[in-house]
mmCIF file of C-alpha atoms in Angstrom:
data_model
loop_
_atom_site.group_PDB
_atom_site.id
_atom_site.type_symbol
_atom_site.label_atom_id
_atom_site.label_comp_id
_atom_site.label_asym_id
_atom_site.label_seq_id
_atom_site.Cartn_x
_atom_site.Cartn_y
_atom_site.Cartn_z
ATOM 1 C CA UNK A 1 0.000 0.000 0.000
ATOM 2 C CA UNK A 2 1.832 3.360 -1.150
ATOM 3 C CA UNK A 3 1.234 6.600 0.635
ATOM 4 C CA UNK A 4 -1.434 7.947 -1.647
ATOM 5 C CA UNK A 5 -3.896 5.283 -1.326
ATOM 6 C CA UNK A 6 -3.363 5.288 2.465
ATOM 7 C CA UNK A 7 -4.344 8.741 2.650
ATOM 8 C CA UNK A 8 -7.311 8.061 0.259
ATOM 9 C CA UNK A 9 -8.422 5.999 2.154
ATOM 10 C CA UNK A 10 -8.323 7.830 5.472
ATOM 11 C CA UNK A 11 -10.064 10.815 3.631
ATOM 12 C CA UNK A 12 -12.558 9.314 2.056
ATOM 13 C CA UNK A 13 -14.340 7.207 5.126
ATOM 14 C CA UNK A 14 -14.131 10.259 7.641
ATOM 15 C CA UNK A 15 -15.067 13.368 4.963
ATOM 16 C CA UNK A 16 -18.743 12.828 4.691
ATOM 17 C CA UNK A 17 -19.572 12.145 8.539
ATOM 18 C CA UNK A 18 -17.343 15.493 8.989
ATOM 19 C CA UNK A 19 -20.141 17.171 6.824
ATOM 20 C CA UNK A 20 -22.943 15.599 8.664
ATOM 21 C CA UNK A 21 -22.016 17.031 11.557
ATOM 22 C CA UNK A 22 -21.453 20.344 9.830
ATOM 23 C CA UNK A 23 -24.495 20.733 8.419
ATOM 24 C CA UNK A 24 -26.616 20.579 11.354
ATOM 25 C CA UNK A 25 -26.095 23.282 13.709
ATOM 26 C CA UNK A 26 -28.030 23.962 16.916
ATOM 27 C CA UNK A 27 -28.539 27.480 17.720
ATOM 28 C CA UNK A 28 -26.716 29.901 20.335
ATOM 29 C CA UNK A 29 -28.927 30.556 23.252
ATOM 30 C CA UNK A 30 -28.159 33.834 24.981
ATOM 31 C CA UNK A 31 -29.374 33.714 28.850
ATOM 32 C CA UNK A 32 -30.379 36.857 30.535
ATOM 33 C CA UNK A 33 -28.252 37.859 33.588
ATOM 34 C CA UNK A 34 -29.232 39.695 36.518
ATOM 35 C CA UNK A 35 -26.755 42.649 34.869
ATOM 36 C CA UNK A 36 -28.045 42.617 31.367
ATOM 37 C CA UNK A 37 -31.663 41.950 30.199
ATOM 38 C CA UNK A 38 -32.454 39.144 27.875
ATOM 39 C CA UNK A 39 -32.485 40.602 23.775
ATOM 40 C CA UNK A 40 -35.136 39.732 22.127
ATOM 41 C CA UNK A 41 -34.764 40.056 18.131
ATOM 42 C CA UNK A 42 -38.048 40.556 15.952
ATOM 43 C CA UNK A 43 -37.603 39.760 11.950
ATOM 44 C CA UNK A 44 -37.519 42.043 9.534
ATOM 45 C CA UNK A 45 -40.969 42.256 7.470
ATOM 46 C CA UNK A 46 -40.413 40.969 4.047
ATOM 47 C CA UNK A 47 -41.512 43.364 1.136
ATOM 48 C CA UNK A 48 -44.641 42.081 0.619
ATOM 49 C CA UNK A 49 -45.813 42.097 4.045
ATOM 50 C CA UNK A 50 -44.381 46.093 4.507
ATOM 51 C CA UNK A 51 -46.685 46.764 0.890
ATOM 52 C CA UNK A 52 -49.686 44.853 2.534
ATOM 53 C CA UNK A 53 -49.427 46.817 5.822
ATOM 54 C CA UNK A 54 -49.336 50.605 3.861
ATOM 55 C CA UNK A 55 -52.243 49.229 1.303
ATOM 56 C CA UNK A 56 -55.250 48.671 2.944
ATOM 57 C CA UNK A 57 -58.206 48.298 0.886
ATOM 58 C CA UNK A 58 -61.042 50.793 1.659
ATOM 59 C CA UNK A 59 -64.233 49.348 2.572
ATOM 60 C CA UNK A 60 -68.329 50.819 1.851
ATOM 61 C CA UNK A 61 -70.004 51.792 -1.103
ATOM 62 C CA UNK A 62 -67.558 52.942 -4.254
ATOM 63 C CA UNK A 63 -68.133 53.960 -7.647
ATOM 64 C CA UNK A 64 -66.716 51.877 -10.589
ATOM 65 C CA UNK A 65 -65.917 52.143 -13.908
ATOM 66 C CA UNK A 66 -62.834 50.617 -16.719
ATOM 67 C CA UNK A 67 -60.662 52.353 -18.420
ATOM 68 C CA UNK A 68 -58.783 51.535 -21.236
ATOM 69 C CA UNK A 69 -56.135 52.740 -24.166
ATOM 70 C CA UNK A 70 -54.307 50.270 -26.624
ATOM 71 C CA UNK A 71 -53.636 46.847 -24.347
ATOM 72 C CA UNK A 72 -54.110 47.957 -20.874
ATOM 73 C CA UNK A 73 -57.264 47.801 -19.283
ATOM 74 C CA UNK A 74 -58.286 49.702 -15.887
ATOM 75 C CA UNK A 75 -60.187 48.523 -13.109
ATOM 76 C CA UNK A 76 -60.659 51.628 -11.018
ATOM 77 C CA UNK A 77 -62.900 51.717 -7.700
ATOM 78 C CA UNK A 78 -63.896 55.470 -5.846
ATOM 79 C CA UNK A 79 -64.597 55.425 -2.562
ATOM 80 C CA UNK A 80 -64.988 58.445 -0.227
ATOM 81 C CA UNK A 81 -61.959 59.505 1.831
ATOM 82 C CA UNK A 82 -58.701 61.503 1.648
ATOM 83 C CA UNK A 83 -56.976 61.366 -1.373
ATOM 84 C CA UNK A 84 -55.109 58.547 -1.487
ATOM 85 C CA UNK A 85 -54.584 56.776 -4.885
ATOM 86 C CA UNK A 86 -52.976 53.227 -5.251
ATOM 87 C CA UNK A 87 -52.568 51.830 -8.102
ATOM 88 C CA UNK A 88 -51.682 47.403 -8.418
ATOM 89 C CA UNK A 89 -51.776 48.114 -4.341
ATOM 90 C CA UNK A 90 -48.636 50.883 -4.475
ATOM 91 C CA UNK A 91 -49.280 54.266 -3.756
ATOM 92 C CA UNK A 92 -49.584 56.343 -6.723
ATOM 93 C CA UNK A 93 -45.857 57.764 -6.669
ATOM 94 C CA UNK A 94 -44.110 54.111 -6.457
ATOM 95 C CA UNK A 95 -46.183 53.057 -9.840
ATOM 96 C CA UNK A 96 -45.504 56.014 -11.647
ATOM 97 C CA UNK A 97 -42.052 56.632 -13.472
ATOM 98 C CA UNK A 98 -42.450 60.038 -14.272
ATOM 99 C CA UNK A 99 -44.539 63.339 -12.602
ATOM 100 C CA UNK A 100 -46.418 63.444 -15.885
ATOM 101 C CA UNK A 101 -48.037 60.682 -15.567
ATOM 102 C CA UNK A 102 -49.069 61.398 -11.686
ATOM 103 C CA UNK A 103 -50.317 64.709 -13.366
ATOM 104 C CA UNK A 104 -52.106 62.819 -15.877
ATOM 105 C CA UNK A 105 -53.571 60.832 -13.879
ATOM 106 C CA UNK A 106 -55.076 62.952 -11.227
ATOM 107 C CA UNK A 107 -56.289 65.723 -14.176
ATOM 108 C CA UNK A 108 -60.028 64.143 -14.231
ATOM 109 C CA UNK A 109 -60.215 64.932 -10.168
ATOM 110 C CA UNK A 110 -58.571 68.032 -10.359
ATOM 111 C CA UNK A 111 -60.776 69.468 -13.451
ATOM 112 C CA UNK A 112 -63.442 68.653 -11.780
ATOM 113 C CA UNK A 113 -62.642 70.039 -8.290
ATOM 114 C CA UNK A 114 -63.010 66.561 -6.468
ATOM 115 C CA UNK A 115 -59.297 65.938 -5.469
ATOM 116 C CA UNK A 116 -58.829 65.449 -2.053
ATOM 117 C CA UNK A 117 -62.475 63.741 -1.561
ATOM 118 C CA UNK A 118 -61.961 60.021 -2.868
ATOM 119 C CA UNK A 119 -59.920 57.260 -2.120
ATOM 120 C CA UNK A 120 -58.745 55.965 -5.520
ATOM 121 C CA UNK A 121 -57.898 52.019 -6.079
ATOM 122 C CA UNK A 122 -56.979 50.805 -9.520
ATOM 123 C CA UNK A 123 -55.808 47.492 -11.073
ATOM 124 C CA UNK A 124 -54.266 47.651 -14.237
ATOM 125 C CA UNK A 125 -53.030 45.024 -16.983
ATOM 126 C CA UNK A 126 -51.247 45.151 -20.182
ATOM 127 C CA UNK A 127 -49.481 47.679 -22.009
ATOM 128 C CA UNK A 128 -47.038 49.621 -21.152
ATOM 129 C CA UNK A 129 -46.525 52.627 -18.166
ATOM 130 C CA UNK A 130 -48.013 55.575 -20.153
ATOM 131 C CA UNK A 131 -50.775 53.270 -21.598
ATOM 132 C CA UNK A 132 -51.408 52.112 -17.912
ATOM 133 C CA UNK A 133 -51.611 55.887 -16.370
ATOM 134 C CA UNK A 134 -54.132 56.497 -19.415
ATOM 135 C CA UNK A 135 -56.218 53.504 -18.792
ATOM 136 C CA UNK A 136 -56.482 54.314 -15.130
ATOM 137 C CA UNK A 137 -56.977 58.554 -16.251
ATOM 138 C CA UNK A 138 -60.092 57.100 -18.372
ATOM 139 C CA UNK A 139 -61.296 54.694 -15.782
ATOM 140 C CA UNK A 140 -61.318 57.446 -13.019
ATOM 141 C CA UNK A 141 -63.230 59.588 -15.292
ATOM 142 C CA UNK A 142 -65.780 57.337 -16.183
ATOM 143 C CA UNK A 143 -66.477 56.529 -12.423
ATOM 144 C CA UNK A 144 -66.763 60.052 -11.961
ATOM 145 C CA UNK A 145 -69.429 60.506 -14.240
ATOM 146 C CA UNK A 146 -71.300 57.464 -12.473
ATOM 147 C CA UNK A 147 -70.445 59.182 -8.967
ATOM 148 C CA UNK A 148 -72.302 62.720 -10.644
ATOM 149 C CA UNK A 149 -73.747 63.096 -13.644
ATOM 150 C CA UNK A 150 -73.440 66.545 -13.759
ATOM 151 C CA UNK A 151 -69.584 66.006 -14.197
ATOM 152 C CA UNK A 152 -70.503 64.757 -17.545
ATOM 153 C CA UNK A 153 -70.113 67.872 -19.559
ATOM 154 C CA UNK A 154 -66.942 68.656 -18.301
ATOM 155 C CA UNK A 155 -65.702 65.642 -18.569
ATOM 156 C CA UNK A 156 -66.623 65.106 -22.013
ATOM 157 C CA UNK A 157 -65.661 68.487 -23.654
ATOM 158 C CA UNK A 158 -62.161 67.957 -21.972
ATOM 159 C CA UNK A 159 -61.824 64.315 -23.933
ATOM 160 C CA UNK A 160 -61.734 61.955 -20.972
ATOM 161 C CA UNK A 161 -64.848 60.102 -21.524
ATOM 162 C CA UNK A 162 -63.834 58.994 -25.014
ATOM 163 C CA UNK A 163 -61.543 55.644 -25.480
ATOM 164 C CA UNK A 164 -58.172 56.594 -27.622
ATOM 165 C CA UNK A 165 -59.024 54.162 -30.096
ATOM 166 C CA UNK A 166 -55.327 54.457 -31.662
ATOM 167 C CA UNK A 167 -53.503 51.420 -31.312
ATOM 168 C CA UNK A 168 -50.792 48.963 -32.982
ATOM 169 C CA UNK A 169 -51.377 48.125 -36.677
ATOM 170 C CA UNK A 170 -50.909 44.544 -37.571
ATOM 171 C CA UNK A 171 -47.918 43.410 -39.487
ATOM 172 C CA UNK A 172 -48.784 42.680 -43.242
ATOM 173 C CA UNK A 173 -47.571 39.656 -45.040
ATOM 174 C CA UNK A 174 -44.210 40.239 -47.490
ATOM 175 C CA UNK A 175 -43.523 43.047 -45.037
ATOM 176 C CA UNK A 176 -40.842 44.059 -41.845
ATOM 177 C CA UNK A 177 -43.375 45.579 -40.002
ATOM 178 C CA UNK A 178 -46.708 46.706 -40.502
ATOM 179 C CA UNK A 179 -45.843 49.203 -43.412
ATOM 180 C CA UNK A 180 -42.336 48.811 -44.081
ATOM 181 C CA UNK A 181 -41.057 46.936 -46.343
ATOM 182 C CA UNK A 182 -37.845 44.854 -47.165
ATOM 183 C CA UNK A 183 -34.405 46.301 -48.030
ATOM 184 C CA UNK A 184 -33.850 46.521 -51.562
ATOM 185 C CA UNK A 185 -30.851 44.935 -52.270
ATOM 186 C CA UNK A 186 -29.084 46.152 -56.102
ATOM 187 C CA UNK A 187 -26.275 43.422 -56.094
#
């Protein structure tokens, strides 16, 4: 038996009970003393649980109405309150990218003078973040005309009843895309 195989075979019998005995580990117990009190550690809320805690769905009687513009559709609920507006369950500013699109869309509550009375939920799918804030600008008008029809007017000569019915054209056969065409090619 040469030296190598002797060591082999010491190694190889005594690494995996090594392991065993490395993997489980019991956990350090701290005792309180008369001079120190005992710590007590809480755990850190996970993301989810801090978004659940700040979002809490409003309950009573709300107006709805959907809203939509190219893919994304709206699901938007008015209930009375403060002003706060969450949008997928995150307050307005997290969702948002841009200031133009919180602008956007609280413009149907602050044309008609009703910002600051109704606590805005929304759910939106599809599309992209500017479609989203427009599907959610339509869908808070629309409940606004079912919350007062009187709004109507208003609402209507400023545009925000009406769907934007401009979306992507389809991509045509022998084509790149839905108008252009291949690269002509002279050699």
């Amino acid at each position: 038996m040469t030296p190598k195989d002797a060591k082999k075979s010491e190694v190889s019998p005594e690494a995996p009970a090594e392991d065993v005995k490395k993997e489980v580990k019991k956990p350090k117990k701290t005792l309180a003393r008369a001079d120190r009190p005992l710590e007590v550690k809480e755990d850190k809320p996970s993301k989810k649980a801090k978004q659940s805690q700040e979002y809490k769905l409003p309950s009573g009687k709300y107006y709805y109405a959907n809203g939509k513009r190219k893919t994304s559709v709206a699901r938007v609920r008015l209930y009375k309150g403060d002003g706060s507006i969450f949008i997928n369950e995150e307050p307005i500013n997290k969702f948002c990218q841009t200031k133009v699109q919180v602008e956007l869309i609280g413009f149907p509550l602050q044309l008609t003078g009703t910002a600051g009375k109704f606590n805005i939920t929304a759910k939106v799918t599809g599309g992209g973040p500017n479609s989203q804030a427009e599907a959610v600008r339509h869908g808070i008008a629309k409940a606004l005309e079912v919350f007062d029809e009187t709004l109507r007017p208003t609402l209507k000569h400023a545009g925000l009843l009406t769907r934007d019915p401009r979306s992507k054209e389809r991509k045509k056969y022998g084509l790149k895309k839905a108008r252009r065409g291949p690269q002509f090619s002279k050699r």
